PDB file of C-alpha atoms in Angstrom:
ATOM      1  CA  MET Y  10     239.882  -4.528 -40.122  1.00  0.00           C
ATOM      2  CA  TYR Y  11     237.005  -2.564 -39.396  1.00  0.00           C
ATOM      3  CA  CYS Y  12     234.102  -4.657 -40.239  1.00  0.00           C
ATOM      4  CA  GLY Y  13     230.429  -5.706 -39.195  1.00  0.00           C
ATOM      5  CA  ASP Y  14     226.596  -4.477 -39.936  1.00  0.00           C
ATOM      6  CA  THR Y  15     224.502  -2.465 -37.508  1.00  0.00           C
ATOM      7  CA  ASN Y  16     227.553  -2.416 -35.208  1.00  0.00           C
ATOM      8  CA  LEU Y  17     231.380  -2.296 -36.076  1.00  0.00           C
ATOM      9  CA  TRP Y  18     234.059  -4.182 -34.818  1.00  0.00           C
ATOM     10  CA  LEU Y  19     237.685  -4.496 -34.913  1.00  0.00           C
ATOM     11  CA  ALA Y  20     239.217  -7.522 -36.424  1.00  0.00           C
ATOM     12  CA  ARG Y  21     242.978  -8.526 -36.517  1.00  0.00           C
ATOM     13  CA  SER Y  22     244.654 -11.038 -38.365  1.00  0.00           C
ATOM     14  CA  ASP Y  23     248.357 -12.681 -38.309  1.00  0.00           C
ATOM     15  CA  ASP Y  24     248.105 -14.129 -41.724  1.00  0.00           C
ATOM     16  CA  GLY Y  25     245.282 -12.436 -43.279  1.00  0.00           C
ATOM     17  CA  ILE Y  26     243.018 -15.588 -43.753  1.00  0.00           C
ATOM     18  CA  ASN Y  27     242.176 -16.219 -40.215  1.00  0.00           C
ATOM     19  CA  TRP Y  28     240.503 -13.497 -38.304  1.00  0.00           C
ATOM     20  CA  ASN Y  29     239.461 -12.499 -34.684  1.00  0.00           C
ATOM     21  CA  ARG Y  30     237.178 -10.104 -34.003  1.00  0.00           C
ATOM     22  CA  ASP Y  31     237.408  -7.728 -30.896  1.00  0.00           C
ATOM     23  CA  PRO Y  32     234.558  -8.943 -28.216  1.00  0.00           C
ATOM     24  CA  ASP Y  33     233.092  -5.217 -28.326  1.00  0.00           C
ATOM     25  CA  PRO Y  34     232.272  -2.889 -30.826  1.00  0.00           C
ATOM     26  CA  VAL Y  35     234.180   0.107 -31.493  1.00  0.00           C
ATOM     27  CA  MET Y  36     231.251   2.001 -33.082  1.00  0.00           C
ATOM     28  CA  LYS Y  37     227.564   1.825 -32.864  1.00  0.00           C
ATOM     29  CA  PRO Y  38     224.459   3.725 -33.982  1.00  0.00           C
ATOM     30  CA  ARG Y  39     223.815   7.019 -32.212  1.00  0.00           C
ATOM     31  CA  PRO Y  40     220.408   8.028 -31.192  1.00  0.00           C
ATOM     32  CA  ALA Y  41     218.918  11.406 -32.800  1.00  0.00           C
ATOM     33  CA  HIS Y  42     221.723  11.085 -35.418  1.00  0.00           C
ATOM     34  CA  PHE Y  43     221.823  10.034 -39.261  1.00  0.00           C
ATOM     35  CA  ASP Y  44     223.250   7.009 -38.522  1.00  0.00           C
ATOM     36  CA  ASN Y  45     221.186   5.975 -35.813  1.00  0.00           C
ATOM     37  CA  VAL Y  46     219.908   2.621 -36.962  1.00  0.00           C
ATOM     38  CA  LEU Y  47     222.766   0.942 -38.089  1.00  0.00           C
ATOM     39  CA  VAL Y  48     226.589   1.698 -39.216  1.00  0.00           C
ATOM     40  CA  GLU Y  49     228.696  -0.408 -41.471  1.00  0.00           C
ATOM     41  CA  SER Y  50     231.929  -0.463 -42.833  1.00  0.00           C
ATOM     42  CA  GLY Y  51     232.826   1.408 -46.287  1.00  0.00           C
ATOM     43  CA  PRO Y  52     236.204   1.399 -48.137  1.00  0.00           C
ATOM     44  CA  ALA Y  53     239.334   0.391 -46.556  1.00  0.00           C
ATOM     45  CA  PRO Y  54     240.286   3.032 -43.923  1.00  0.00           C
ATOM     46  CA  LEU Y  55     243.413   5.653 -44.749  1.00  0.00           C
ATOM     47  CA  VAL Y  56     245.985   6.276 -42.184  1.00  0.00           C
ATOM     48  CA  THR Y  57     246.486   9.896 -41.893  1.00  0.00           C
ATOM     49  CA  ASP Y  58     248.810  12.193 -39.687  1.00  0.00           C
ATOM     50  CA  ASP Y  59     246.219  12.316 -37.608  1.00  0.00           C
ATOM     51  CA  GLY Y  60     244.540   8.770 -37.256  1.00  0.00           C
ATOM     52  CA  ILE Y  61     242.806   6.002 -39.215  1.00  0.00           C
ATOM     53  CA  LEU Y  62     240.382   7.828 -41.040  1.00  0.00           C
ATOM     54  CA  LEU Y  63     237.477   5.318 -41.788  1.00  0.00           C
ATOM     55  CA  VAL Y  64     234.312   6.179 -43.737  1.00  0.00           C
ATOM     56  CA  TYR Y  65     231.393   4.606 -43.139  1.00  0.00           C
ATOM     57  CA  ASN Y  66     227.453   3.850 -44.415  1.00  0.00           C
ATOM     58  CA  SER Y  67     224.878   3.734 -42.183  1.00  0.00           C
ATOM     59  CA  CYS Y  68     220.855   4.250 -41.827  1.00  0.00           C
ATOM     60  CA  ASP Y  69     218.488   6.199 -40.108  1.00  0.00           C
ATOM     61  CA  ASP Y  70     215.080   5.430 -38.856  1.00  0.00           C
ATOM     62  CA  THR Y  71     213.292   6.662 -42.267  1.00  0.00           C
ATOM     63  CA  GLY Y  72     215.404   3.975 -44.182  1.00  0.00           C
ATOM     64  CA  ARG Y  73     217.141   6.567 -45.524  1.00  0.00           C
ATOM     65  CA  TYR Y  74     221.564   5.753 -46.214  1.00  0.00           C
ATOM     66  CA  ASN Y  75     223.787   8.259 -45.993  1.00  0.00           C
ATOM     67  CA  ALA Y  76     227.671   7.636 -45.293  1.00  0.00           C
ATOM     68  CA  GLY Y  77     229.791   9.579 -42.367  1.00  0.00           C
ATOM     69  CA  ALA Y  78     233.365   9.812 -41.389  1.00  0.00           C
ATOM     70  CA  ALA Y  79     235.254   8.429 -37.791  1.00  0.00           C
ATOM     71  CA  LEU Y  80     238.406   9.164 -37.321  1.00  0.00           C
ATOM     72  CA  PHE Y  81     240.378   6.168 -34.648  1.00  0.00           C
ATOM     73  CA  SER Y  82     243.727   6.335 -32.983  1.00  0.00           C
ATOM     74  CA  LEU Y  83     246.694   5.392 -34.480  1.00  0.00           C
ATOM     75  CA  GLU Y  84     248.415   4.067 -31.060  1.00  0.00           C
ATOM     76  CA  ASP Y  85     244.953   2.179 -30.166  1.00  0.00           C
ATOM     77  CA  PRO Y  86     242.490   1.859 -33.259  1.00  0.00           C
ATOM     78  CA  ARG Y  87     239.906   0.432 -31.288  1.00  0.00           C
ATOM     79  CA  HIS Y  88     239.746   4.229 -29.949  1.00  0.00           C
ATOM     80  CA  LEU Y  89     237.111   6.440 -31.719  1.00  0.00           C
ATOM     81  CA  VAL Y  90     238.455   9.878 -31.513  1.00  0.00           C
ATOM     82  CA  GLN Y  91     235.875  11.911 -33.343  1.00  0.00           C
ATOM     83  CA  ARG Y  92     232.857  11.374 -35.769  1.00  0.00           C
ATOM     84  CA  THR Y  93     231.013  13.486 -38.310  1.00  0.00           C
ATOM     85  CA  GLU Y  94     227.886  15.006 -36.578  1.00  0.00           C
ATOM     86  CA  GLY Y  95     226.282  14.988 -39.702  1.00  0.00           C
ATOM     87  CA  PRO Y  96     226.742  12.705 -42.780  1.00  0.00           C
ATOM     88  CA  ILE Y  97     229.298  13.469 -45.409  1.00  0.00           C
ATOM     89  CA  LEU Y  98     227.362  12.158 -48.536  1.00  0.00           C
ATOM     90  CA  SER Y  99     223.294  11.945 -48.617  1.00  0.00           C
ATOM     91  CA  PRO Y 100     221.085  10.748 -51.529  1.00  0.00           C
ATOM     92  CA  THR Y 101     219.505  14.293 -52.926  1.00  0.00           C
ATOM     93  CA  GLU Y 102     219.704  13.272 -56.935  1.00  0.00           C
ATOM     94  CA  ASP Y 103     217.126  11.412 -58.516  1.00  0.00           C
ATOM     95  CA  TYR Y 104     219.203   8.387 -59.598  1.00  0.00           C
ATOM     96  CA  GLU Y 105     219.953   8.088 -55.771  1.00  0.00           C
ATOM     97  CA  ARG Y 106     216.381   8.648 -54.180  1.00  0.00           C
ATOM     98  CA  ASP Y 107     213.631   6.820 -56.401  1.00  0.00           C
ATOM     99  CA  HIS Y 108     213.617   3.835 -58.777  1.00  0.00           C
ATOM    100  CA  LYS Y 109     211.252   1.756 -60.260  1.00  0.00           C
ATOM    101  CA  HIS Y 110     213.722  -1.756 -60.151  1.00  0.00           C
ATOM    102  CA  ALA Y 111     215.204  -0.456 -57.047  1.00  0.00           C
ATOM    103  CA  HIS Y 112     215.024  -2.725 -54.050  1.00  0.00           C
ATOM    104  CA  LEU Y 113     215.806   0.303 -51.881  1.00  0.00           C
ATOM    105  CA  THR Y 114     215.541   3.918 -52.488  1.00  0.00           C
ATOM    106  CA  ASP Y 115     217.098   6.820 -50.808  1.00  0.00           C
ATOM    107  CA  VAL Y 116     220.514   5.348 -50.873  1.00  0.00           C
ATOM    108  CA  VAL Y 117     224.080   6.143 -51.123  1.00  0.00           C
ATOM    109  CA  PHE Y 118     226.698   3.685 -49.996  1.00  0.00           C
ATOM    110  CA  ILE Y 119     230.376   4.380 -50.455  1.00  0.00           C
ATOM    111  CA  GLU Y 120     232.296   1.265 -51.349  1.00  0.00           C
ATOM    112  CA  GLY Y 121     236.066   2.622 -52.873  1.00  0.00           C
ATOM    113  CA  MET Y 122     237.981   5.827 -51.779  1.00  0.00           C
ATOM    114  CA  VAL Y 123     240.839   7.055 -52.998  1.00  0.00           C
ATOM    115  CA  GLU Y 124     243.068  10.223 -52.043  1.00  0.00           C
ATOM    116  CA  ARG Y 125     244.731  12.206 -54.855  1.00  0.00           C
ATOM    117  CA  ASP Y 126     246.355  15.612 -54.708  1.00  0.00           C
ATOM    118  CA  GLY Y 127     244.628  16.631 -51.540  1.00  0.00           C
ATOM    119  CA  GLN Y 128     241.194  15.535 -52.625  1.00  0.00           C
ATOM    120  CA  TYR Y 129     239.057  12.471 -51.928  1.00  0.00           C
ATOM    121  CA  ILE Y 130     237.267  10.313 -54.699  1.00  0.00           C
ATOM    122  CA  PHE Y 131     234.523   8.327 -53.400  1.00  0.00           C
ATOM    123  CA  TYR Y 132     232.808   5.808 -55.436  1.00  0.00           C
ATOM    124  CA  TYR Y 133     229.490   4.863 -54.525  1.00  0.00           C
ATOM    125  CA  GLY Y 134     226.340   2.952 -54.988  1.00  0.00           C
ATOM    126  CA  ALA Y 135     223.524   5.145 -55.793  1.00  0.00           C
ATOM    127  CA  GLY Y 136     219.658   4.243 -55.271  1.00  0.00           C
ATOM    128  CA  ASP Y 137     220.263   0.462 -54.972  1.00  0.00           C
ATOM    129  CA  GLU Y 138     220.556   0.414 -59.189  1.00  0.00           C
ATOM    130  CA  HIS Y 139     223.735   2.829 -60.174  1.00  0.00           C
ATOM    131  CA  VAL Y 140     227.135   3.551 -59.239  1.00  0.00           C
ATOM    132  CA  ALA Y 141     228.443   7.119 -59.134  1.00  0.00           C
ATOM    133  CA  VAL Y 142     231.622   9.089 -57.659  1.00  0.00           C
ATOM    134  CA  ALA Y 143     231.739  11.781 -55.618  1.00  0.00           C
ATOM    135  CA  THR Y 144     234.651  14.072 -54.859  1.00  0.00           C
ATOM    136  CA  ALA Y 145     235.698  16.339 -51.613  1.00  0.00           C
TER     137      ALA Y 145
END
């Protein structure tokens, strides 16, 4: 399981109840990128032929929440193989950007992901006030 906020760690369990987190993070924020303040786990990762696909949520130094994707090795799930240089989802719509009652603005936060017929369907929180869906 990939877990954490600010950084991401790998945690392991033999019984699904008791978990042990590895001591070193597997992914950290990157200076001068869309994920330069924090990275947080998103939906459950998918095992693909190329590796373990992890969609993650992030925040930049303006307080804007975006989503990115990372690929980890099948042989060593601690090894980060590749990571998107830019976000795969960013707040652009009014319902994602600004609301009277929202605690956070400029927010997209992916929490669900389904692969269906070669397309990814993302279920995400938008503007800290709505739930939305996007496809890729």
